[in-house]
Coordinates of C-alpha atoms in Angstrom, one line a residue:
Chain A
M1 CA -11.6 3.8 47.8
E2 CA -13.3 3.6 44.4
P3 CA -11.6 1.8 41.5
L4 CA -10.4 4.2 38.7
P5 CA -12.4 3.9 35.4
I6 CA -10.5 1.9 32.8
L7 CA -10.1 3.1 29.3
T8 CA -11.2 0.6 26.7
I9 CA -10.7 0.3 23.0
P10 CA -11.3 2.2 20.7
D11 CA -10.2 5.0 23.0
E12 CA -7.4 6.8 21.2
R13 CA -5.7 7.7 24.4
L14 CA -4.6 4.1 24.8
K15 CA -2.2 4.8 21.9
Q16 CA -0.5 7.7 23.7
V17 CA 3.1 7.3 24.7
S18 CA 3.5 8.0 28.4
E19 CA 6.0 10.4 30.0
P20 CA 8.6 9.4 32.5
V21 CA 7.9 10.0 36.2
T22 CA 10.1 12.8 37.6
G23 CA 8.7 13.4 41.1
F24 CA 8.6 10.5 43.6
D25 CA 6.2 12.1 46.0
D26 CA 3.2 11.3 48.2
E27 CA 0.8 12.1 45.3
L28 CA 2.6 9.4 43.2
R29 CA 2.3 6.9 46.0
A30 CA -1.3 7.7 46.5
F31 CA -2.0 7.1 42.8
V32 CA -0.1 3.8 42.9
E33 CA -2.3 2.7 45.7
Q34 CA -5.4 3.6 43.7
L35 CA -4.0 1.8 40.6
E36 CA -3.4 -1.3 42.7
F37 CA -6.9 -1.2 44.1
T38 CA -8.2 -0.9 40.5
R39 CA -6.1 -3.9 39.4
R40 CA -7.5 -6.0 42.2
R41 CA -11.0 -5.0 41.4
G42 CA -10.6 -5.9 37.7
P43 CA -11.3 -9.4 36.6
A44 CA -8.2 -11.2 37.7
A45 CA -5.6 -8.9 36.2
V46 CA -1.9 -9.7 36.9
G47 CA -1.0 -6.3 35.7
I48 CA -2.2 -2.8 35.1
A49 CA -0.6 0.3 33.6
A50 CA -1.2 4.0 34.5
P51 CA -2.4 4.9 30.9
Q52 CA -5.2 2.4 31.2
V53 CA -6.7 4.7 33.8
G54 CA -5.9 7.8 31.9
R55 CA -2.7 8.8 33.6
F56 CA 0.0 9.0 31.0
Q57 CA 3.1 8.4 33.1
R58 CA 5.4 5.4 33.0
I59 CA 3.9 3.6 35.9
C60 CA 2.7 0.0 36.1
I61 CA 2.1 -2.8 38.5
V62 CA 2.7 -6.5 38.0
D63 CA 1.8 -9.2 40.4
C64 CA 2.0 -12.9 39.3
S65 CA 2.0 -14.3 42.9
N66 CA -1.6 -15.5 42.6
T67 CA -1.9 -17.4 39.3
R68 CA -4.0 -20.6 38.9
K69 CA -0.8 -22.6 38.6
P70 CA 2.1 -21.0 40.6
V71 CA 4.8 -19.4 38.4
P72 CA 8.2 -17.9 39.3
N73 CA 7.5 -14.4 40.4
H74 CA 8.9 -11.4 42.4
G75 CA 5.6 -10.7 44.2
N76 CA 3.9 -7.4 43.9
L77 CA 6.0 -5.1 41.8
V78 CA 5.4 -1.4 41.3
L79 CA 7.5 -0.5 38.2
I80 CA 8.2 3.2 37.6
N81 CA 10.1 4.2 34.4
P82 CA 10.8 0.5 33.7
E83 CA 13.3 -0.4 31.1
I84 CA 14.0 -3.8 29.7
T85 CA 17.8 -4.1 29.2
H86 CA 18.0 -7.7 27.9
W87 CA 15.7 -10.1 26.1
E88 CA 16.1 -13.8 25.5
G89 CA 14.1 -16.5 23.8
Y90 CA 10.5 -16.2 22.6
E91 CA 7.3 -18.0 23.1
V92 CA 3.6 -17.8 22.3
G93 CA 1.2 -17.2 25.1
R94 CA -2.4 -16.2 25.4
E95 CA -3.2 -12.7 26.6
G96 CA -6.2 -10.5 27.3
C97 CA -6.5 -7.0 28.7
L98 CA -8.7 -4.9 30.9
S99 CA -8.7 -2.4 28.1
V100 CA -9.9 -5.0 25.5
P101 CA -13.0 -6.7 26.9
D102 CA -14.1 -10.1 25.6
Y103 CA -11.1 -10.9 23.5
T104 CA -8.0 -13.0 24.0
G105 CA -5.3 -13.8 21.5
N106 CA -1.9 -15.3 21.1
V107 CA 1.2 -13.1 21.4
I108 CA 4.9 -13.8 21.0
R109 CA 7.0 -12.4 23.9
A110 CA 10.5 -12.8 25.1
T111 CA 10.8 -15.7 27.7
Q112 CA 13.6 -14.1 29.8
I113 CA 14.2 -10.5 30.5
R114 CA 16.3 -8.2 32.6
L115 CA 14.6 -5.1 33.8
K116 CA 15.5 -1.9 35.5
A117 CA 12.8 0.1 37.3
F118 CA 12.3 2.6 40.1
D119 CA 10.0 2.0 43.0
P120 CA 7.6 4.6 44.3
Y121 CA 10.3 6.1 46.6
G122 CA 12.7 6.7 43.6
E123 CA 15.0 3.8 44.3
E124 CA 16.2 1.9 41.3
H125 CA 16.0 -1.9 41.2
E126 CA 17.1 -4.6 38.8
Y127 CA 15.2 -7.8 38.2
E128 CA 15.7 -10.9 36.2
M129 CA 12.5 -12.6 35.3
E130 CA 11.1 -15.3 33.1
G131 CA 7.9 -16.8 31.6
F132 CA 4.6 -15.5 32.7
E133 CA 6.0 -12.7 34.8
A134 CA 8.3 -11.6 32.0
R135 CA 5.3 -11.7 29.7
A136 CA 3.2 -9.6 32.1
V137 CA 6.0 -6.9 32.3
Q138 CA 6.3 -6.8 28.5
H139 CA 2.5 -6.4 28.2
E140 CA 2.4 -3.5 30.7
I141 CA 5.4 -1.7 29.3
D142 CA 3.7 -1.9 25.9
H143 CA 0.9 0.1 27.4
L144 CA 3.4 2.8 28.4
D145 CA 4.4 3.0 24.8
G146 CA 0.8 3.1 23.5
I147 CA 0.8 -0.5 22.3
L148 CA -1.9 -3.0 23.0
F149 CA -1.6 -6.8 22.7
I150 CA -4.1 -6.7 19.8
D151 CA -1.3 -4.9 17.9
R152 CA 0.9 -8.0 18.4
V153 CA -1.6 -10.9 18.1
V154 CA -0.2 -13.6 15.8
S155 CA -2.3 -15.6 13.4
R156 CA -3.9 -18.8 14.7
R157 CA -1.6 -20.6 12.3
T158 CA 1.5 -19.2 13.8
D159 CA 2.7 -21.8 16.1
L160 CA 6.2 -22.2 17.4
F161 CA 5.8 -25.9 17.7
K162 CA 5.7 -26.2 14.0
R163 CA 8.6 -23.8 13.5
K164 CA 10.8 -25.6 15.9
V165 CA 10.3 -28.8 14.0
Y166 CA 10.7 -27.5 10.5
R167 CA 13.0 -24.6 10.8
Chain B
M35 CA -36.0 -8.3 13.3
N36 CA -32.3 -9.0 13.3
H37 CA -31.2 -12.5 12.4
W38 CA -27.8 -14.2 12.6
Y39 CA -26.7 -16.5 9.8
M40 CA -23.7 -18.7 9.3
L41 CA -22.3 -18.4 5.9
T42 CA -20.1 -21.1 4.4
L43 CA -18.3 -20.4 1.2
T44 CA -15.6 -22.5 -0.3
G45 CA -13.8 -22.7 -3.7
A46 CA -10.5 -22.6 -5.5
D47 CA -8.4 -19.9 -4.0
R48 CA -7.7 -16.6 -5.8
P49 CA -7.2 -13.0 -4.9
G50 CA -10.2 -11.0 -4.1
I51 CA -12.6 -13.5 -2.7
V52 CA -13.0 -11.8 0.7
A53 CA -13.3 -8.4 -0.8
R54 CA -16.0 -9.4 -3.2
V55 CA -18.0 -11.4 -0.8
T56 CA -17.9 -8.8 2.0
Q57 CA -18.7 -6.0 -0.4
A58 CA -21.8 -7.8 -1.5
L59 CA -22.8 -8.2 2.2
F60 CA -22.1 -4.6 2.9
E61 CA -24.3 -3.5 0.0
Q62 CA -27.1 -5.6 1.5
G63 CA -26.7 -3.7 4.8
M64 CA -25.5 -6.8 6.6
N65 CA -23.1 -6.9 9.5
L66 CA -20.3 -9.3 10.0
G67 CA -19.6 -11.1 13.2
E68 CA -16.9 -13.7 14.0
A69 CA -15.3 -15.4 11.1
S70 CA -12.7 -18.0 10.2
M71 CA -11.2 -17.8 6.7
L72 CA -8.3 -19.8 5.6
R73 CA -6.8 -21.7 2.7
L74 CA -7.1 -25.4 2.9
G75 CA -5.5 -27.6 0.2
G76 CA -5.6 -24.8 -2.4
N77 CA -9.2 -23.9 -1.6
F78 CA -10.3 -20.8 0.2
T79 CA -12.8 -21.5 3.0
I80 CA -15.0 -19.0 4.7
M81 CA -17.1 -19.6 7.8
M82 CA -18.6 -16.3 8.8
M83 CA -21.4 -15.0 11.1
V84 CA -23.5 -12.3 9.5
S85 CA -26.5 -10.5 10.8
G86 CA -29.2 -8.4 9.2
E87 CA -32.9 -7.9 8.8
Q88 CA -33.1 -10.2 5.7
E89 CA -34.5 -13.6 5.5
A90 CA -32.1 -16.4 4.6
N91 CA -33.3 -16.7 1.0
A92 CA -32.7 -13.0 0.5
V93 CA -29.1 -13.3 1.8
E94 CA -28.5 -16.3 -0.4
A95 CA -30.0 -14.5 -3.5
A96 CA -27.7 -11.5 -2.8
L97 CA -24.6 -13.6 -2.6
R98 CA -25.4 -16.1 -5.4
P99 CA -24.1 -14.0 -8.3
V100 CA -20.8 -13.3 -6.6
A101 CA -20.4 -16.9 -5.5
G102 CA -21.1 -18.0 -9.1
E103 CA -18.6 -15.6 -10.6
L104 CA -15.9 -16.7 -8.1
G105 CA -16.8 -20.4 -8.4
L106 CA -17.6 -20.7 -4.7
S107 CA -20.1 -23.1 -3.2
L108 CA -22.4 -21.2 -0.8
H109 CA -24.5 -22.2 2.2
V110 CA -26.6 -19.9 4.4
D111 CA -27.8 -21.3 7.6
P112 CA -29.9 -19.5 10.2
M113 CA -28.2 -19.8 13.5
D114 CA -28.9 -19.4 17.2
G115 CA -26.3 -17.5 19.1
G116 CA -24.5 -14.2 18.7
L117 CA -21.5 -12.2 19.7
H118 CA -19.7 -11.9 23.1
R119 CA -20.0 -15.6 23.9
H120 CA -16.3 -16.2 23.9
V121 CA -14.9 -18.8 26.2
V122 CA -11.2 -18.9 27.1
P123 CA -9.3 -22.2 26.6
N124 CA -7.3 -23.6 29.5
L125 CA -5.5 -26.4 27.8
M126 CA -3.5 -26.8 24.5
V127 CA -3.1 -30.3 23.1
R128 CA -0.4 -30.7 20.4
V129 CA -0.3 -33.9 18.4
S130 CA 2.2 -35.1 15.9
G131 CA 3.0 -38.5 14.4
A132 CA 3.5 -40.4 11.2
D133 CA 0.3 -39.8 9.2
R134 CA -2.1 -42.7 9.4
A135 CA -5.8 -43.3 9.6
G136 CA -7.5 -42.7 12.9
I137 CA -5.1 -40.4 14.7
V138 CA -7.7 -37.6 15.1
A139 CA -10.4 -40.0 16.1
R140 CA -8.2 -41.7 18.7
V141 CA -6.9 -38.5 20.3
T142 CA -10.2 -36.6 20.2
G143 CA -12.0 -39.7 21.4
V144 CA -9.9 -39.9 24.5
L145 CA -10.4 -36.2 25.1
A146 CA -14.1 -36.4 24.7
E147 CA -14.4 -39.3 27.1
N148 CA -12.7 -37.1 29.6
G149 CA -15.0 -34.2 29.1
F150 CA -12.7 -32.0 27.1
N151 CA -14.4 -29.4 25.0
I152 CA -12.6 -28.4 21.8
L153 CA -12.8 -24.7 21.0
D154 CA -10.3 -24.6 18.2
L155 CA -8.6 -27.3 16.2
E156 CA -6.1 -26.9 13.5
S157 CA -4.5 -29.8 11.7
D158 CA -2.1 -30.1 8.9
V159 CA -0.1 -32.7 7.0
A160 CA 3.5 -31.8 6.8
G161 CA 6.6 -33.8 5.7
T162 CA 6.6 -35.2 2.2
S163 CA 4.2 -37.4 0.2
E164 CA 6.5 -40.4 0.9
R165 CA 6.7 -39.6 4.6
P166 CA 3.7 -37.5 5.6
V167 CA 3.6 -36.2 9.2
Y168 CA 0.3 -35.3 10.9
L169 CA 0.3 -32.3 13.1
M170 CA -2.6 -31.0 15.1
Q171 CA -3.1 -28.2 17.7
I172 CA -6.2 -28.2 19.8
A173 CA -7.2 -25.5 22.2
G174 CA -10.0 -26.3 24.6
I175 CA -11.4 -26.5 28.0
A176 CA -10.5 -29.3 30.3
T177 CA -12.8 -29.9 33.3
R178 CA -10.6 -32.6 34.8
P179 CA -7.1 -32.4 36.1
L180 CA -4.3 -32.5 33.5
E181 CA -2.9 -35.6 35.2
D182 CA -6.1 -37.5 34.4
L183 CA -5.8 -36.6 30.7
E184 CA -2.1 -37.6 30.7
T185 CA -3.0 -41.0 32.0
A186 CA -5.8 -41.4 29.5
L187 CA -3.6 -40.5 26.6
A188 CA -0.6 -42.7 27.7
P189 CA -1.7 -45.7 25.6
L190 CA -1.6 -43.5 22.4
R191 CA 2.0 -42.5 23.1
E192 CA 3.0 -46.2 23.2
E193 CA 1.6 -46.4 19.7
G194 CA 4.0 -43.6 18.5
I195 CA 1.6 -40.8 18.6
E196 CA 3.2 -37.8 20.2
V197 CA 0.7 -35.9 22.4
N198 CA 1.7 -32.9 24.5
L199 CA -0.6 -31.2 26.9
S200 CA 0.2 -27.7 28.1
P201 CA -2.0 -25.6 30.4
V202 CA -3.0 -22.2 29.0
E203 CA -2.8 -19.4 31.6
T204 CA -4.3 -16.4 29.9
L205 CA -2.5 -13.2 31.0
V206 CA -4.9 -10.3 31.7
G207 CA -3.1 -7.0 32.1

């Protein structure tokens, strides 16, 4: 198998909103396999979304089971038509992206989320997640909506530590 | 031949500094690289990488009139280096405490002894003039385990300096 080519900025297609998946067939599952292969080949990506490889459907993969320091996670998740149904808390964390080479920045994300998504066989699942994994899901769902983390980077002077103290 | 320069400009803050300075550079056909620009104590400060064919004195001559008009001090330093040399931090150090001489030296001294490389440091004095509070956030690269740094910083905590270490796991997705 060959990894799929990854779109990088300033490719306008990254701003496209992806369409929901309607057919849960072998073709979809074969694509998911290729997408997963591409994620693993990238430089240590915990997630990847279909539009990053030029397929504008609401498909993404998140896998936080192999971070430098272990974090709570649900293993390898294929999320199809994912929908966040609940957000809670917020924190700043550092993000990078396969589609934005040589750049990382701080982004505010919800710390806890509840999520509904279909698997590649069309079965619906619900997840509750927190921290790094919740961040990864939010990053990937943004791709499905044509949003990149660079659209959300906060100023280097924006620090929640300060706000907490002087709110 | 293309050269990189580090420009330093500082002076009383007012609207239009960035626009005027970068317009002058654009008119010289120069390109901008990485930059840090921020207001410190009512002054606006610019540290900016620029590149172009010009020699340093030509860059300086081109900026001198704008700097003069805006009341900015100006330095142009030829620099080694270039773009795409980012390194990603793996540790954040947050410091706060009653403002007093030596906090920065103490904390960064311990970090340096332990091989910590500072990539980005921001510090501020908050609170009031009667009760100033010193705050600092440092992002950098630790080459030793977090526990070692914790142990090394413990004596500072006993002196009332609050130091928090948190690992930075950069999410790539």
